[in-house]
Short mmCIF file of C-alpha atoms in Angstrom, two decimals:
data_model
loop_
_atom_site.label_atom_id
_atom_site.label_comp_id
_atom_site.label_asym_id
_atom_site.label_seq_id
_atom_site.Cartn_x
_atom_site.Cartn_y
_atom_site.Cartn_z
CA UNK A 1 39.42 25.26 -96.09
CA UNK A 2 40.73 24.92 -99.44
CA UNK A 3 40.66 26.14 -102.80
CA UNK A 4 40.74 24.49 -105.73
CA UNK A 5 41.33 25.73 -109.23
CA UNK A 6 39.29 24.11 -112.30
CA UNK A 7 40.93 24.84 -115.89
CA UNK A 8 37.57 23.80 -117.61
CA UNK A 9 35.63 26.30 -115.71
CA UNK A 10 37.84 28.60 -115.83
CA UNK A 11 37.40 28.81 -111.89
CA UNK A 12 38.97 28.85 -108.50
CA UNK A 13 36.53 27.04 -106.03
CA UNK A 14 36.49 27.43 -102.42
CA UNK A 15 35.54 23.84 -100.74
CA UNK A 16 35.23 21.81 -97.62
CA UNK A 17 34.86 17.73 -97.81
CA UNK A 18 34.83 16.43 -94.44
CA UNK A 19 33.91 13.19 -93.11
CA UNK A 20 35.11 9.28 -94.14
CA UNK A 21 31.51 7.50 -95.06
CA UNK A 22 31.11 5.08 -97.91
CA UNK A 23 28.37 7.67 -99.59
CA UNK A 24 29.06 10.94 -100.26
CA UNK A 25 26.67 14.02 -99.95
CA UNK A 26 26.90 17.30 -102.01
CA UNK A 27 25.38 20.35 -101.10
CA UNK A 28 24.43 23.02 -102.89
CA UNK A 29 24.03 26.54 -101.61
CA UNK A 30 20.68 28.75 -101.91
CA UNK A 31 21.54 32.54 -103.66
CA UNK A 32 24.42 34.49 -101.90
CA UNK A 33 24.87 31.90 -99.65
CA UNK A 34 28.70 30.45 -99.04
CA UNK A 35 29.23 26.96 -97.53
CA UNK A 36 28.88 28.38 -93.79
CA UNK A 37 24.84 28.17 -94.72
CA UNK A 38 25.34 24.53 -94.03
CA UNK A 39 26.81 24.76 -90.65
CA UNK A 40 23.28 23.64 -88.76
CA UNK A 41 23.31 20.48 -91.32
CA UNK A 42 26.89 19.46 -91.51
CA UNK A 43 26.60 17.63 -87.78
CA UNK A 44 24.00 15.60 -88.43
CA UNK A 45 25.09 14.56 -91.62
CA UNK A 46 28.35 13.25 -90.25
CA UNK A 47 27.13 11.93 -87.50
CA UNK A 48 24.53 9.58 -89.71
CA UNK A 49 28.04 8.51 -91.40
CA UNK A 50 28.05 10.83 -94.40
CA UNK A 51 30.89 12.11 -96.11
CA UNK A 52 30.24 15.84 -97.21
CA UNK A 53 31.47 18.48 -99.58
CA UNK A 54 30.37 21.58 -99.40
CA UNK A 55 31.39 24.58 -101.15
CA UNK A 56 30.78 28.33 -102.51
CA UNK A 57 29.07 28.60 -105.47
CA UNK A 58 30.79 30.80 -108.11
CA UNK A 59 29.99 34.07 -107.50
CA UNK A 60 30.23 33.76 -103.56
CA UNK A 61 32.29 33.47 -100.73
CA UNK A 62 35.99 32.86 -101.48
CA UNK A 63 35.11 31.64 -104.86
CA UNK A 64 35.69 33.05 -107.97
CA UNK A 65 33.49 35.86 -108.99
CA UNK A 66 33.23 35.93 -112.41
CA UNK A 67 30.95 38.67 -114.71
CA UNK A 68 27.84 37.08 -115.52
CA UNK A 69 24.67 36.34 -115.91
CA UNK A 70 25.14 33.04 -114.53
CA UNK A 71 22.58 30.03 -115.51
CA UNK A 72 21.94 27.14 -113.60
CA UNK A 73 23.55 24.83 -115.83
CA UNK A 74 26.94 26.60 -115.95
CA UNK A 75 26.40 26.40 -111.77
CA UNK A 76 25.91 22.41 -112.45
CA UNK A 77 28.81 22.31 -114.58
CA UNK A 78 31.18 24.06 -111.69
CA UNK A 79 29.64 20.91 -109.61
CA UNK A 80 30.83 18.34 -111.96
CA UNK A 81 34.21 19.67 -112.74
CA UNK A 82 34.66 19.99 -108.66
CA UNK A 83 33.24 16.53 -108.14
CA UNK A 84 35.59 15.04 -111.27
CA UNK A 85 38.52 16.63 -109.56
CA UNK A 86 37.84 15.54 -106.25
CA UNK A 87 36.74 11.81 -107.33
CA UNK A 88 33.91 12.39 -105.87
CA UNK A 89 31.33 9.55 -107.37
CA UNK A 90 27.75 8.09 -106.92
CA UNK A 91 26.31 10.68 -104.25
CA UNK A 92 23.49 11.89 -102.84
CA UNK A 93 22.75 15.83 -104.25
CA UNK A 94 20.99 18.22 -102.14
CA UNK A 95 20.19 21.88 -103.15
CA UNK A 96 18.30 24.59 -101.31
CA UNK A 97 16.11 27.48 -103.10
CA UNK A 98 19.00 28.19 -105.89
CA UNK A 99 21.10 25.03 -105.07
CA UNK A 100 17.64 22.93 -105.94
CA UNK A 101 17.34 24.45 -109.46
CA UNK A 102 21.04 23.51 -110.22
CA UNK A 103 20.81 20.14 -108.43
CA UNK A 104 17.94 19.76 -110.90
CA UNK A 105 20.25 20.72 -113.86
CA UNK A 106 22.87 18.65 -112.62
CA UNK A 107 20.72 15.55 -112.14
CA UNK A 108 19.46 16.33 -116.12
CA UNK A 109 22.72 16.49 -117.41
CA UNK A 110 24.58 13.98 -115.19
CA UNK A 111 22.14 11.38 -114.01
CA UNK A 112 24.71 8.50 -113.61
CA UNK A 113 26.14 10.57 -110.65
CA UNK A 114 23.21 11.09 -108.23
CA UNK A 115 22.10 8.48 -106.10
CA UNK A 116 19.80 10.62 -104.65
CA UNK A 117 18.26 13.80 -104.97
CA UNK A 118 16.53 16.46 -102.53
CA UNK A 119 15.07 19.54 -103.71
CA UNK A 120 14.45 22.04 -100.90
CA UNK A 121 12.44 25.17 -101.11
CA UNK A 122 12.44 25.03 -104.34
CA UNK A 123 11.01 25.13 -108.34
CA UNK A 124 10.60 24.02 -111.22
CA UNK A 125 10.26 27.90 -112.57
CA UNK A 126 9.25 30.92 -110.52
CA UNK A 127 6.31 31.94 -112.24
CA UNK A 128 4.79 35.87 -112.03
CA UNK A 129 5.23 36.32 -108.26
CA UNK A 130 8.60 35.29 -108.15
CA UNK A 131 9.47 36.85 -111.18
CA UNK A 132 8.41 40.21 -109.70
CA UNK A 133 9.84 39.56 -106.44
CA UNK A 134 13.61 39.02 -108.17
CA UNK A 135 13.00 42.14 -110.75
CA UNK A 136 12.70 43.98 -107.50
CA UNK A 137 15.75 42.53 -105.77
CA UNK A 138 17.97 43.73 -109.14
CA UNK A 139 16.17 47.11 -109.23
CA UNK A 140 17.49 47.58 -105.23
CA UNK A 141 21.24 45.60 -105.77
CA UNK A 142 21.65 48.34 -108.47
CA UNK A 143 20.11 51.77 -106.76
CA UNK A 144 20.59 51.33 -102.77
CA UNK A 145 23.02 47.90 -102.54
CA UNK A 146 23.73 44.53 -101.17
CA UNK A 147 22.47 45.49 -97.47
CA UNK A 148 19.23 46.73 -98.34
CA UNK A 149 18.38 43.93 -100.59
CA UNK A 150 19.15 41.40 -97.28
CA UNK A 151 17.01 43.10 -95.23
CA UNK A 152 14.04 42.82 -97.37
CA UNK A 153 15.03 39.11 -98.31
CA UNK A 154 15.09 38.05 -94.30
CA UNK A 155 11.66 39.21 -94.12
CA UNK A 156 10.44 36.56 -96.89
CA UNK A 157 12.97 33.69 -95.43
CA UNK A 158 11.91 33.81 -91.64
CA UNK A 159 8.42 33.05 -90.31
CA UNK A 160 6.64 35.20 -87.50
CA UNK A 161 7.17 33.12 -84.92
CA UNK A 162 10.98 33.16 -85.53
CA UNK A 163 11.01 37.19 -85.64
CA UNK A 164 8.76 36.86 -82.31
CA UNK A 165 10.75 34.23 -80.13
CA UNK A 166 14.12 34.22 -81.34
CA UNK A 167 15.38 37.48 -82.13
CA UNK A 168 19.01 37.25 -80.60
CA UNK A 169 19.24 34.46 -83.55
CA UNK A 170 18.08 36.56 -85.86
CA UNK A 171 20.93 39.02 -85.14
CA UNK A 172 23.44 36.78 -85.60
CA UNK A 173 21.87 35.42 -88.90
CA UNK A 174 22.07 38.36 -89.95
CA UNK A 175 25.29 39.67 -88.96
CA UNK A 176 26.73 36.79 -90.39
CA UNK A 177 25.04 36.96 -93.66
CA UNK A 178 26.49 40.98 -94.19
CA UNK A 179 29.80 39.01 -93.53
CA UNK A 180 29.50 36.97 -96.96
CA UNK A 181 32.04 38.20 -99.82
CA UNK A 182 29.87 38.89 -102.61
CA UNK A 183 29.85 42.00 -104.87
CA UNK A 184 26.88 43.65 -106.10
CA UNK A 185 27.83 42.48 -109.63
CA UNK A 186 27.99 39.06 -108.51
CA UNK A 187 24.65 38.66 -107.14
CA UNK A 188 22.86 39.59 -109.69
CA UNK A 189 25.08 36.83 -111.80
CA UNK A 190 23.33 34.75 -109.54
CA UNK A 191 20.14 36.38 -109.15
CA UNK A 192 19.53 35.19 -113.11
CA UNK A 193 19.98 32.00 -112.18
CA UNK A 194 16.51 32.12 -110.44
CA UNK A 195 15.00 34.38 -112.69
CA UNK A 196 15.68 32.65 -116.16
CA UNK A 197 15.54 28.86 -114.64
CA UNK A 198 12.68 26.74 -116.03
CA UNK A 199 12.19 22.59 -116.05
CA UNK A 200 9.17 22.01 -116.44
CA UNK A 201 9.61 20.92 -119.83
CA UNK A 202 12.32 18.03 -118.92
CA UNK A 203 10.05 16.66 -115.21
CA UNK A 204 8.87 13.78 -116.66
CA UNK A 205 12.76 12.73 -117.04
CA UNK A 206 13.65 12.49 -113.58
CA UNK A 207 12.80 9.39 -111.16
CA UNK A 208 14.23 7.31 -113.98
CA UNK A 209 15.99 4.00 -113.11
CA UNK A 210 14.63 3.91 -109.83
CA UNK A 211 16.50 6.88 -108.53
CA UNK A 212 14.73 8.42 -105.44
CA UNK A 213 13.50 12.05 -105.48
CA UNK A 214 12.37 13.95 -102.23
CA UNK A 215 10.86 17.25 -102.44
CA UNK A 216 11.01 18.98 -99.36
CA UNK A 217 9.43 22.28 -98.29
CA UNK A 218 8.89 24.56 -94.92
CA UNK A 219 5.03 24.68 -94.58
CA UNK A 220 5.45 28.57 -94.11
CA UNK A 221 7.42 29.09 -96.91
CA UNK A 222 6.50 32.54 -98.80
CA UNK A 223 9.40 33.27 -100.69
CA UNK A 224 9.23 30.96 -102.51
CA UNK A 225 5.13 29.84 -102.21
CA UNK A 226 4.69 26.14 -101.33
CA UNK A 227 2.65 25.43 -104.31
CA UNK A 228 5.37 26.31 -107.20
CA UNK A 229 7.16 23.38 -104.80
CA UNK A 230 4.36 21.08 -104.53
CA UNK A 231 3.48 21.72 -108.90
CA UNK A 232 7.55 20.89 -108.91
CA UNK A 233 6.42 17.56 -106.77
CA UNK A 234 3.51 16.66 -108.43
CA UNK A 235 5.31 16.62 -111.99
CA UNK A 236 8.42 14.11 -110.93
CA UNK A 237 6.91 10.60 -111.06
CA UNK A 238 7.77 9.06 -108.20
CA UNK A 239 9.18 11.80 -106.01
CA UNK A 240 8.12 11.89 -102.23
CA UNK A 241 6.77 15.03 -100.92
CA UNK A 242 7.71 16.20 -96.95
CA UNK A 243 6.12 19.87 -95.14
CA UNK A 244 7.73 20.64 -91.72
CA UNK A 245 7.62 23.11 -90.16
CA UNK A 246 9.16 26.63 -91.04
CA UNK A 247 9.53 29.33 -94.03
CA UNK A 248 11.69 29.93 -96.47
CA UNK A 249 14.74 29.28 -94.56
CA UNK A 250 13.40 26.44 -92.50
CA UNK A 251 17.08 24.67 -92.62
CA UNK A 252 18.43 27.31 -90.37
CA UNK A 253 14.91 28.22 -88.14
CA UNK A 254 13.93 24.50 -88.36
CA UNK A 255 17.21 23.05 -88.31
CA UNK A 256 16.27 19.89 -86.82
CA UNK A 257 13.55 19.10 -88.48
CA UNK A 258 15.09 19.60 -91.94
CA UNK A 259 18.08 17.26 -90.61
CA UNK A 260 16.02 14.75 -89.49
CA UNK A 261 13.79 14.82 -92.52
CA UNK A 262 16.80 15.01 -95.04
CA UNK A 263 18.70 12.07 -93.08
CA UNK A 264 15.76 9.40 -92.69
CA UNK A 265 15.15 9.87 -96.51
CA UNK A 266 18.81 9.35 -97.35
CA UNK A 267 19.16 6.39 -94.92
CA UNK A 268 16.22 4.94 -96.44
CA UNK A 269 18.30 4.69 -99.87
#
């Protein structure tokens, strides 16, 4: 896949953009995720006559890693200078746990781009929970490292009935998440991206000009607790609201049902 380098950034991005539909779908990756999380979604996006780009975030993958902290908006302007020098326009933005606060941003700061916009597993800010949740992730990254912090993070993103029934999965999940280029340094860049993010202030500016907001959320979600996702809901005017089944990561365990959810509401536009 390729890289591309973008002088405003200054960054060197590591992309894919595959398929030849009319509309165009960006994805945006959760925290220390590369573009490989999007592997169980990339199918049935092309296959409902999408084209995609995906790609690693800064910070990730074969991507630039840069000192930080990171913010969300410097995140969403790595999207737009990508998207400018791809000529990518008009397309439909979807972002998962991390990748929903900067497709938030993004939408903010560049609303004549989106045509649509899902938010998955996601909100508007994280709250005390969160916030003590993420405090503890840095205090591990720092003292013990990247593979201790994964373990603890599977146990929020999976449900019990995942860790019950599918366990070979599991392993390879997680074999190929200790596979993902990322420093130490460079996750907790990203990790302030979750821990300083905060819209709550600017909900009442999305929806605008008709454009069509779904937020989407794995019923079992604990990571990130359904209702910071449904107050994130209820404050867009006009944004639909889906639960299916799953956690955290419900786009890997519940593959299907994320896919199927995403597509109808993307058809439907």
């Amino acid at each position: 896949m390729p890289l591309i380098h973008l002088p405003s950034q200054p960054l060197t991005i590591h992309y894919a953009l595959q398929g030849t539909g009319a509309e165009t779908v960006v994805l945006l990756n959760g925290l220390a995720d590369d573009l490989s999380s999007w592997d169980l979604q990339l199918p049935a996006l092309l296959a409902a006559g999408f084209r995609v780009l995906s790609f690693d975030n800064r910070g990730v993958g074969l991507s630039d890693q840069p000192p930080g902290p990171y913010t969300a908006a410097l995140l969403a302007d790595d999207t737009k200078a990508l998207v400018t020098a791809l000529g990518v326009e008009r397309f439909h933005l979807i972002g998962v746990s991390m990748g929903g606060m900067i497709a938030q941003t993004y939408a903010l700061a560049y609303p004549a781009d989106v045509r649509s916009l899902v938010l998955a597993c996601t909100y508007a800010a994280p709250g005390p929970f969160c916030a003590r949740m993420f405090a503890l992730w840095a205090d591990m990254a720092r003292s013990t490292g990247l593979g201790f912090v994964r373990r603890d993070t599977d146990l929020w993103c999976f449900t019990q009935r995942f860790y019950r029934e599918r366990e070979a999965e599991l392993v390879r999940m997680e074999a190929a998440a200790e596979g993902v280029a990322q420093s130490a340094d460079a996750y907790l860049a990203q990790l302030a991206v979750i821990q300083t993010f905060d819209s709550r202030a600017r909900l009442g500016e999305f929806g605008g000009e008709g454009k069509r907001v779904l937020v989407l959320v794995g019923e079992e979600d604990i990571l990130i607790p359904v209702r910071l996702s449904r107050d994130l809901w209820e404050g867009i005017h006009g944004a639909e609201w889906k639960a299916v089944r799953g956690g955290h990561a419900f786009a890997w365990e519940e593959a299907g049902a994320f896919n199927d959810a995403v597509v109808e509401f993307l058809k439907r536009g």
